[in-house]
Amino acid sequence: MNNNWQTVIGIEIHAQVNSKSKLFSSSSTEFGSAPNTQVSLVDAAMPGMLPVINKFCIEQAIKSGLGLNATINNKSIFDRKNYFYQDLPQGYQISQFKDPIVGEGTVEIDIDGKKKIIGIERLHLEQDAGKSLHDQDPNMTFVDLNRSGIALMEIVSKPDMASPEEAIAYVRKVRTILRYLDTCDGNMEQGSLRADVNISVRKEGDELGTRCEIKNLNSFKHIGLAINFEVDRQIKLIENGDKVNQETRLYDVSTDKTRSMRSKEDAHDYRYFPDPDLLPLNLNQNWIDEIKKTLPELPDTKKIRFINDYKISEYDADVLTQDKSISEYFEDVATNRSTKLSVSWVASELFAVLNKLNLTIDKSPINSKQLGSLIDEIENGTISNRAAKEVFEEMVTSEKSVKDIINDKGLVQISDTTEIEKFINQVLIDNPDNVQKYKDGKTKLLGFFIGEVMKVTKGKANPGLLNQLVKKKLDN
Amino acid sequence: MLKNLTIEGTAKLLKDKKISAFEIANSYIKEIKESKKLNCFITISEEVAFDAAKKTDARISENKKIGLLDGVPLAYKDLFCTNNILTTASSKILSNFTPTYESTVTANCKSQGAVVLGKLNCDEFAMGSTNKTSFYGPVINPWKSSDKDDELVPGGSSGGSAAAVAADLCVASLGTDTGGSIRQPASFTGLVGLKPTYGRVSRWGTVAFASSLDQAGPISKTVEDAAILLEAISGHDNKDSTSSLKANEQFYANLNSSVKGLKIGVPKEYMSDDLPEEIQNFWNDGKKILAKNGAEIVEISLPSTSTALPAYYIIAPAEASSNLSRYDGVKYGLRVQEKNLIDMYESTRSEGFGNEVKRRIMIGTYVLSSGYYDAYYIKAQKIRSIIKNDFDSAFKNVDAIFTPATPNTAFPINREEVDPVQNYLNDIFTVPANLAGLPAISIPFGLDNSGLPIGMQLITNSFEEQMLLNIAKNLQDTLNFNVQPTQWWK
Amino acid sequence: MEFDKNSTLKLAKLARLSLNDEQLDSLEKDLTSIVSFIDQLKEINTEKIDPTSNSLNQDLILRDDIAENKLSNEDLLRNVPDSELGFFVVPKVIE
């Protein structure tokens, strides 16, 4: 790609508030119910129905705003965004236009160790639309309103990102923060978190180019692929002397391409105006302060603390704080135990198992207490690291305690000097040639003798002790 | 037939066991069926009515204490959603809509034992002041001019609600008032019509016209009945975010007709050479009565009065254009089937809405559209603030404001209309109270020279309905207006 | 503002109304007349005035987050013009 081109990316994240009921009605928000069974009279926009706002959703928006280092606006207004669509029963979406609940904030991302601040323009609350199914019938579209009216937080970034990597890092970071705050479950597969990506390109030093918006990206991979495709497309257009049209585009997962969604001449005029069914939302500063007090430690702070307290690398700290549950799991394990062992057992062994089984840490077959007691057995010398791996594998599928597994498998480490010496003596007697070679200066054979002892002890000899004793014997 | 029954009177008849609730209901249903010429009812809910009446009779025979509304035949403007009873808003687009729910207002009446006779014709989506915009045809005013045989409009939009009470087709009724839709028809039919403070009555389950202006209220023969009905339908409703948290009041029990020591303002901006002399005369009579009964009449100024009507014709259509977007043929109501969605929307809405509704949707869309929003919509909302301030200042000095209710009396249905704005002027005296959210009542004062009723209006400060009713009662008791239209329609 | 065929059609499109020529003609006239009526507000100075969108002077009432599904699919679809398998059905939409 031509190096003179710059990419400018801004992102709107739609994050579903993890409330039990919808933003303006008491229908359940549960995912996966039968079609049109979680639709109230309000959600279906029956004549005479009126919205009543969910307090919890407001709290969650405030919390999210605080987590994004943003200003909370003491007065905000709910507006109607008017347009016709089959999955928008009211003929308007209740959203916030001029006066959102949350104003400007910042998010810090980390690209190859380099930090960058991405500006947040605003966060506002709005209703989700219903879902349309186009593949049920050749001539008809089916509409399910279960999702209609669910509370979304729309988080609008400034156009501060310059690459797909930054875009992904940004979405990932916002997702992490929301999950820490427990305001959105971040489940992208179920659509709880979606991104609309605005992309434009320009030559260095030029003014901003015309942007296109790619709607509804629901995985990090798609965000990356869609941006790459779109940047290429726009550069090619301009280099061929054409113009980029400002438009909404859809990303097609089957082709990895974006295509135009709405034509220009059908441009919308949303006719925003304050919803006369709702009064302005005035937030008492005390309430905001109360919510502030409940904020958990956020990933950036936690990461620094992990680096300082546990003396772990930035990389490890990053991995261990990317998710609140992981960080809590790790801290459970690491408290009063070896940091090095804890990091390695959580970040390598456990993550490998979770990956393989496609599970999140909350569904881990081994809880932090169990993993902790495994590490205890290593630390107190009962089992070797190698034996621990065997125990660990058994723990994935077994309900048995660590101690029981060790006993049942006979994995208790031999740490008794006299006993180990007996095995060493035998090995030395069995291998007189190598003993001679060692004494003649081929000290690399030390490993051979240790290996032989391990063979006869079935790996149960305490490796540190064994090493020491073999050396002592041979050097005498 | 039962003539000129009031709620108070009906309750007394029932309490004294002079007649059963069923007999009353039956008599009214018969009367409704024989009065189809007036076109007051869109739906007659005979079975529901008889069922409710029988329940009242059972309570009476068990000597249970019954409330004032128990067994009283009412009818509702067809804007109130009624469970299992067709609710059309007088529009083709809802001509097949049967709600599965009951509006808070009618549910309140129901729970107090009221007998619902049916649903009353009105202007389509309450847009109009003649009742001529109804898909179900115009309602005809029971009153006729003594010198001409023309059929007259009952006013609107609650035309059916007014005509039905005036013609004794129900004891009292409920209407809605967005810019005068209760007070103007009440005035055209010689009745009491009350628009409560915005927020006093829940809007839940009432088909919306303009959300920030709509209020339901009673149309009745007497101020006492208005008090009874207002009390019945008021109160906080947690399903309506614009419902006031103020506690409900006992308007009926606390009625007190004294006006001694009250200061009553007469706004000079409401006086005009265009005002017919007879209306002017009744207005002057009213001032004299109030003064004679101990009130002090003061001339006041509401400087922005002339801006109210244009502001209203921005705000109401703006909200309506959005409120009526839900009628799209997808979830309920009329659908005109087409091959693609946009054609389906357009055909459905064009077929389903009448001309006045289309006009208002278009104007509302225009004033909200990009480039015009600030010049019209925001401007009108600022004017609303100014109007509210005018009233706030006035109420620092006076307890109530006294004006004519309408600039004219009932006019012929076939009056030629060249310009929609001509009809908009019907609301000139009523609209300011809606914009400021204030309670207002229209009370019958007498008949003009051609025998048509004329009403006057009282406005008080927010949530001062008790004072409004008290002053109205004072006027009512002094005037002693009790004339019925001649029954020509059967 | 004078409404012509184009501006009227544009509004009708936004409002999802289809109009025949006769309706267009009469709406052009009506809209022009209504707009000239509301245009009288342009004379009023409102520079320092805040807009009022609702006259009720009260804080927004907040609801507790309690989920309840009272409406059955059957009742939801009671008045539906077209439905299948519990869905609302509309003519094919191509995104």
PDB file of N, CA, C and O in Angstrom, chain A residues 356-399:
ATOM      1  N   LYS A 356      -8.620 -24.966  24.564  1.00  0.00           N
ATOM      2  CA  LYS A 356      -8.939 -26.238  23.933  1.00  0.00           C
ATOM      3  C   LYS A 356     -10.419 -26.589  24.114  1.00  0.00           C
ATOM      4  O   LYS A 356     -11.070 -27.066  23.184  1.00  0.00           O
ATOM      5  N   LEU A 357     -10.921 -26.318  25.303  1.00  0.00           N
ATOM      6  CA  LEU A 357     -12.321 -26.662  25.586  1.00  0.00           C
ATOM      7  C   LEU A 357     -13.280 -25.530  25.200  1.00  0.00           C
ATOM      8  O   LEU A 357     -14.489 -25.646  25.356  1.00  0.00           O
ATOM      9  N   ASN A 358     -12.704 -24.402  24.720  1.00  0.00           N
ATOM     10  CA  ASN A 358     -13.502 -23.244  24.336  1.00  0.00           C
ATOM     11  C   ASN A 358     -14.383 -22.763  25.504  1.00  0.00           C
ATOM     12  O   ASN A 358     -15.587 -22.557  25.363  1.00  0.00           O
ATOM     13  N   LEU A 359     -13.727 -22.598  26.647  1.00  0.00           N
ATOM     14  CA  LEU A 359     -14.458 -22.156  27.836  1.00  0.00           C
ATOM     15  C   LEU A 359     -13.904 -20.824  28.329  1.00  0.00           C
ATOM     16  O   LEU A 359     -12.738 -20.502  28.085  1.00  0.00           O
ATOM     17  N   THR A 360     -14.762 -20.042  28.986  1.00  0.00           N
ATOM     18  CA  THR A 360     -14.261 -18.838  29.650  1.00  0.00           C
ATOM     19  C   THR A 360     -13.816 -19.222  31.053  1.00  0.00           C
ATOM     20  O   THR A 360     -14.153 -20.308  31.557  1.00  0.00           O
ATOM     21  N   ILE A 361     -13.092 -18.336  31.683  1.00  0.00           N
ATOM     22  CA  ILE A 361     -12.534 -18.643  33.009  1.00  0.00           C
ATOM     23  C   ILE A 361     -13.648 -18.936  34.025  1.00  0.00           C
ATOM     24  O   ILE A 361     -13.470 -19.745  34.930  1.00  0.00           O
ATOM     25  N   ASP A 362     -14.804 -18.282  33.836  1.00  0.00           N
ATOM     26  CA  ASP A 362     -15.901 -18.527  34.781  1.00  0.00           C
ATOM     27  C   ASP A 362     -16.402 -19.963  34.727  1.00  0.00           C
ATOM     28  O   ASP A 362     -16.971 -20.463  35.672  1.00  0.00           O
ATOM     29  N   LYS A 363     -16.184 -20.609  33.579  1.00  0.00           N
ATOM     30  CA  LYS A 363     -16.639 -21.989  33.420  1.00  0.00           C
ATOM     31  C   LYS A 363     -15.478 -22.956  33.559  1.00  0.00           C
ATOM     32  O   LYS A 363     -15.578 -24.121  33.160  1.00  0.00           O
ATOM     33  N   SER A 364     -14.359 -22.498  34.074  1.00  0.00           N
ATOM     34  CA  SER A 364     -13.157 -23.336  34.158  1.00  0.00           C
ATOM     35  C   SER A 364     -13.412 -24.616  34.965  1.00  0.00           C
ATOM     36  O   SER A 364     -14.015 -24.568  36.038  1.00  0.00           O
ATOM     37  N   PRO A 365     -12.972 -25.761  34.443  1.00  0.00           N
ATOM     38  CA  PRO A 365     -13.170 -27.022  35.177  1.00  0.00           C
ATOM     39  C   PRO A 365     -12.323 -27.067  36.454  1.00  0.00           C
ATOM     40  O   PRO A 365     -12.584 -27.889  37.337  1.00  0.00           O
ATOM     41  N   ILE A 366     -11.316 -26.221  36.527  1.00  0.00           N
ATOM     42  CA  ILE A 366     -10.478 -26.166  37.734  1.00  0.00           C
ATOM     43  C   ILE A 366     -10.619 -24.789  38.334  1.00  0.00           C
ATOM     44  O   ILE A 366     -10.336 -23.784  37.676  1.00  0.00           O
ATOM     45  N   ASN A 367     -11.111 -24.734  39.575  1.00  0.00           N
ATOM     46  CA  ASN A 367     -11.254 -23.404  40.143  1.00  0.00           C
ATOM     47  C   ASN A 367      -9.950 -22.942  40.794  1.00  0.00           C
ATOM     48  O   ASN A 367      -8.983 -23.707  40.905  1.00  0.00           O
ATOM     49  N   SER A 368      -9.947 -21.681  41.193  1.00  0.00           N
ATOM     50  CA  SER A 368      -8.692 -21.092  41.661  1.00  0.00           C
ATOM     51  C   SER A 368      -8.185 -21.786  42.930  1.00  0.00           C
ATOM     52  O   SER A 368      -6.986 -21.929  43.133  1.00  0.00           O
ATOM     53  N   LYS A 369      -9.091 -22.242  43.739  1.00  0.00           N
ATOM     54  CA  LYS A 369      -8.702 -22.908  44.979  1.00  0.00           C
ATOM     55  C   LYS A 369      -7.979 -24.225  44.672  1.00  0.00           C
ATOM     56  O   LYS A 369      -6.932 -24.545  45.258  1.00  0.00           O
ATOM     57  N   GLN A 370      -8.535 -24.960  43.718  1.00  0.00           N
ATOM     58  CA  GLN A 370      -7.929 -26.236  43.324  1.00  0.00           C
ATOM     59  C   GLN A 370      -6.551 -26.023  42.710  1.00  0.00           C
ATOM     60  O   GLN A 370      -5.596 -26.728  43.048  1.00  0.00           O
ATOM     61  N   LEU A 371      -6.471 -25.038  41.812  1.00  0.00           N
ATOM     62  CA  LEU A 371      -5.176 -24.793  41.190  1.00  0.00           C
ATOM     63  C   LEU A 371      -4.172 -24.351  42.247  1.00  0.00           C
ATOM     64  O   LEU A 371      -2.995 -24.742  42.234  1.00  0.00           O
ATOM     65  N   GLY A 372      -4.651 -23.569  43.210  1.00  0.00           N
ATOM     66  CA  GLY A 372      -3.791 -23.122  44.313  1.00  0.00           C
ATOM     67  C   GLY A 372      -3.234 -24.307  45.076  1.00  0.00           C
ATOM     68  O   GLY A 372      -2.030 -24.361  45.371  1.00  0.00           O
ATOM     69  N   SER A 373      -4.082 -25.285  45.370  1.00  0.00           N
ATOM     70  CA  SER A 373      -3.563 -26.398  46.182  1.00  0.00           C
ATOM     71  C   SER A 373      -2.594 -27.259  45.377  1.00  0.00           C
ATOM     72  O   SER A 373      -1.669 -27.865  45.941  1.00  0.00           O
ATOM     73  N   LEU A 374      -2.764 -27.268  44.067  1.00  0.00           N
ATOM     74  CA  LEU A 374      -1.790 -27.981  43.235  1.00  0.00           C
ATOM     75  C   LEU A 374      -0.415 -27.308  43.362  1.00  0.00           C
ATOM     76  O   LEU A 374       0.615 -27.974  43.566  1.00  0.00           O
ATOM     77  N   ILE A 375      -0.462 -25.957  43.264  1.00  0.00           N
ATOM     78  CA  ILE A 375       0.814 -25.222  43.381  1.00  0.00           C
ATOM     79  C   ILE A 375       1.422 -25.419  44.768  1.00  0.00           C
ATOM     80  O   ILE A 375       2.642 -25.550  44.919  1.00  0.00           O
ATOM     81  N   ASP A 376       0.560 -25.483  45.781  1.00  0.00           N
ATOM     82  CA  ASP A 376       1.063 -25.743  47.142  1.00  0.00           C
ATOM     83  C   ASP A 376       1.880 -27.032  47.188  1.00  0.00           C
ATOM     84  O   ASP A 376       2.936 -27.095  47.801  1.00  0.00           O
ATOM     85  N   GLU A 377       1.373 -28.065  46.532  1.00  0.00           N
ATOM     86  CA  GLU A 377       2.055 -29.369  46.556  1.00  0.00           C
ATOM     87  C   GLU A 377       3.405 -29.287  45.852  1.00  0.00           C
ATOM     88  O   GLU A 377       4.336 -29.986  46.216  1.00  0.00           O
ATOM     89  N   ILE A 378       3.479 -28.422  44.811  1.00  0.00           N
ATOM     90  CA  ILE A 378       4.775 -28.231  44.158  1.00  0.00           C
ATOM     91  C   ILE A 378       5.720 -27.499  45.097  1.00  0.00           C
ATOM     92  O   ILE A 378       6.859 -27.884  45.306  1.00  0.00           O
ATOM     93  N   GLU A 379       5.161 -26.431  45.681  1.00  0.00           N
ATOM     94  CA  GLU A 379       6.012 -25.581  46.523  1.00  0.00           C
ATOM     95  C   GLU A 379       6.538 -26.320  47.747  1.00  0.00           C
ATOM     96  O   GLU A 379       7.676 -26.112  48.154  1.00  0.00           O
ATOM     97  N   ASN A 380       5.729 -27.190  48.324  1.00  0.00           N
ATOM     98  CA  ASN A 380       6.227 -27.892  49.517  1.00  0.00           C
ATOM     99  C   ASN A 380       6.979 -29.173  49.167  1.00  0.00           C
ATOM    100  O   ASN A 380       7.326 -29.967  50.034  1.00  0.00           O
ATOM    101  N   GLY A 381       7.202 -29.374  47.869  1.00  0.00           N
ATOM    102  CA  GLY A 381       8.069 -30.463  47.449  1.00  0.00           C
ATOM    103  C   GLY A 381       7.400 -31.818  47.371  1.00  0.00           C
ATOM    104  O   GLY A 381       8.045 -32.813  47.081  1.00  0.00           O
ATOM    105  N   THR A 382       6.079 -31.879  47.589  1.00  0.00           N
ATOM    106  CA  THR A 382       5.410 -33.175  47.536  1.00  0.00           C
ATOM    107  C   THR A 382       5.450 -33.770  46.135  1.00  0.00           C
ATOM    108  O   THR A 382       5.627 -34.967  45.973  1.00  0.00           O
ATOM    109  N   ILE A 383       5.246 -32.915  45.143  1.00  0.00           N
ATOM    110  CA  ILE A 383       5.329 -33.441  43.781  1.00  0.00           C
ATOM    111  C   ILE A 383       6.265 -32.577  42.946  1.00  0.00           C
ATOM    112  O   ILE A 383       6.514 -31.411  43.268  1.00  0.00           O
ATOM    113  N   SER A 384       6.723 -33.162  41.892  1.00  0.00           N
ATOM    114  CA  SER A 384       7.581 -32.422  40.967  1.00  0.00           C
ATOM    115  C   SER A 384       6.692 -31.669  40.000  1.00  0.00           C
ATOM    116  O   SER A 384       5.504 -31.953  39.864  1.00  0.00           O
ATOM    117  N   ASN A 385       7.291 -30.719  39.282  1.00  0.00           N
ATOM    118  CA  ASN A 385       6.574 -29.984  38.261  1.00  0.00           C
ATOM    119  C   ASN A 385       5.992 -30.926  37.214  1.00  0.00           C
ATOM    120  O   ASN A 385       4.880 -30.752  36.741  1.00  0.00           O
ATOM    121  N   ARG A 386       6.791 -31.927  36.878  1.00  0.00           N
ATOM    122  CA  ARG A 386       6.338 -32.865  35.854  1.00  0.00           C
ATOM    123  C   ARG A 386       5.127 -33.650  36.337  1.00  0.00           C
ATOM    124  O   ARG A 386       4.150 -33.830  35.630  1.00  0.00           O
ATOM    125  N   ALA A 387       5.228 -34.112  37.596  1.00  0.00           N
ATOM    126  CA  ALA A 387       4.095 -34.844  38.167  1.00  0.00           C
ATOM    127  C   ALA A 387       2.874 -33.941  38.267  1.00  0.00           C
ATOM    128  O   ALA A 387       1.739 -34.372  38.046  1.00  0.00           O
ATOM    129  N   ALA A 388       3.144 -32.658  38.566  1.00  0.00           N
ATOM    130  CA  ALA A 388       2.038 -31.712  38.700  1.00  0.00           C
ATOM    131  C   ALA A 388       1.240 -31.629  37.401  1.00  0.00           C
ATOM    132  O   ALA A 388       0.012 -31.490  37.410  1.00  0.00           O
ATOM    133  N   LYS A 389       1.952 -31.719  36.280  1.00  0.00           N
ATOM    134  CA  LYS A 389       1.247 -31.650  34.990  1.00  0.00           C
ATOM    135  C   LYS A 389       0.296 -32.836  34.822  1.00  0.00           C
ATOM    136  O   LYS A 389      -0.809 -32.687  34.283  1.00  0.00           O
ATOM    137  N   GLU A 390       0.762 -33.979  35.314  1.00  0.00           N
ATOM    138  CA  GLU A 390      -0.093 -35.158  35.235  1.00  0.00           C
ATOM    139  C   GLU A 390      -1.340 -34.965  36.123  1.00  0.00           C
ATOM    140  O   GLU A 390      -2.446 -35.305  35.723  1.00  0.00           O
ATOM    141  N   VAL A 391      -1.086 -34.452  37.327  1.00  0.00           N
ATOM    142  CA  VAL A 391      -2.202 -34.202  38.237  1.00  0.00           C
ATOM    143  C   VAL A 391      -3.184 -33.216  37.603  1.00  0.00           C
ATOM    144  O   VAL A 391      -4.396 -33.412  37.603  1.00  0.00           O
ATOM    145  N   PHE A 392      -2.604 -32.157  37.026  1.00  0.00           N
ATOM    146  CA  PHE A 392      -3.419 -31.112  36.398  1.00  0.00           C
ATOM    147  C   PHE A 392      -4.332 -31.690  35.321  1.00  0.00           C
ATOM    148  O   PHE A 392      -5.520 -31.381  35.252  1.00  0.00           O
ATOM    149  N   GLU A 393      -3.753 -32.546  34.495  1.00  0.00           N
ATOM    150  CA  GLU A 393      -4.559 -33.138  33.427  1.00  0.00           C
ATOM    151  C   GLU A 393      -5.740 -33.936  33.986  1.00  0.00           C
ATOM    152  O   GLU A 393      -6.838 -33.885  33.464  1.00  0.00           O
ATOM    153  N   GLU A 394      -5.445 -34.648  35.072  1.00  0.00           N
ATOM    154  CA  GLU A 394      -6.498 -35.419  35.730  1.00  0.00           C
ATOM    155  C   GLU A 394      -7.570 -34.489  36.313  1.00  0.00           C
ATOM    156  O   GLU A 394      -8.767 -34.771  36.251  1.00  0.00           O
ATOM    157  N   MET A 395      -7.118 -33.352  36.835  1.00  0.00           N
ATOM    158  CA  MET A 395      -8.056 -32.403  37.465  1.00  0.00           C
ATOM    159  C   MET A 395      -9.090 -31.859  36.479  1.00  0.00           C
ATOM    160  O   MET A 395     -10.213 -31.508  36.858  1.00  0.00           O
ATOM    161  N   VAL A 396      -8.705 -31.747  35.207  1.00  0.00           N
ATOM    162  CA  VAL A 396      -9.616 -31.204  34.204  1.00  0.00           C
ATOM    163  C   VAL A 396     -10.895 -32.028  34.128  1.00  0.00           C
ATOM    164  O   VAL A 396     -11.990 -31.489  33.982  1.00  0.00           O
ATOM    165  N   THR A 397     -10.745 -33.337  34.262  1.00  0.00           N
ATOM    166  CA  THR A 397     -11.922 -34.181  34.100  1.00  0.00           C
ATOM    167  C   THR A 397     -12.413 -34.780  35.402  1.00  0.00           C
ATOM    168  O   THR A 397     -13.505 -35.328  35.463  1.00  0.00           O
ATOM    169  N   SER A 398     -11.577 -34.702  36.462  1.00  0.00           N
ATOM    170  CA  SER A 398     -11.934 -35.418  37.685  1.00  0.00           C
ATOM    171  C   SER A 398     -12.407 -34.473  38.773  1.00  0.00           C
ATOM    172  O   SER A 398     -12.043 -33.297  38.803  1.00  0.00           O
ATOM    173  N   GLU A 399     -13.254 -34.986  39.625  1.00  0.00           N
ATOM    174  CA  GLU A 399     -13.750 -34.217  40.759  1.00  0.00           C
ATOM    175  C   GLU A 399     -12.848 -34.403  41.963  1.00  0.00           C
ATOM    176  O   GLU A 399     -13.029 -33.785  42.996  1.00  0.00           O
TER     177      GLU A 399
END
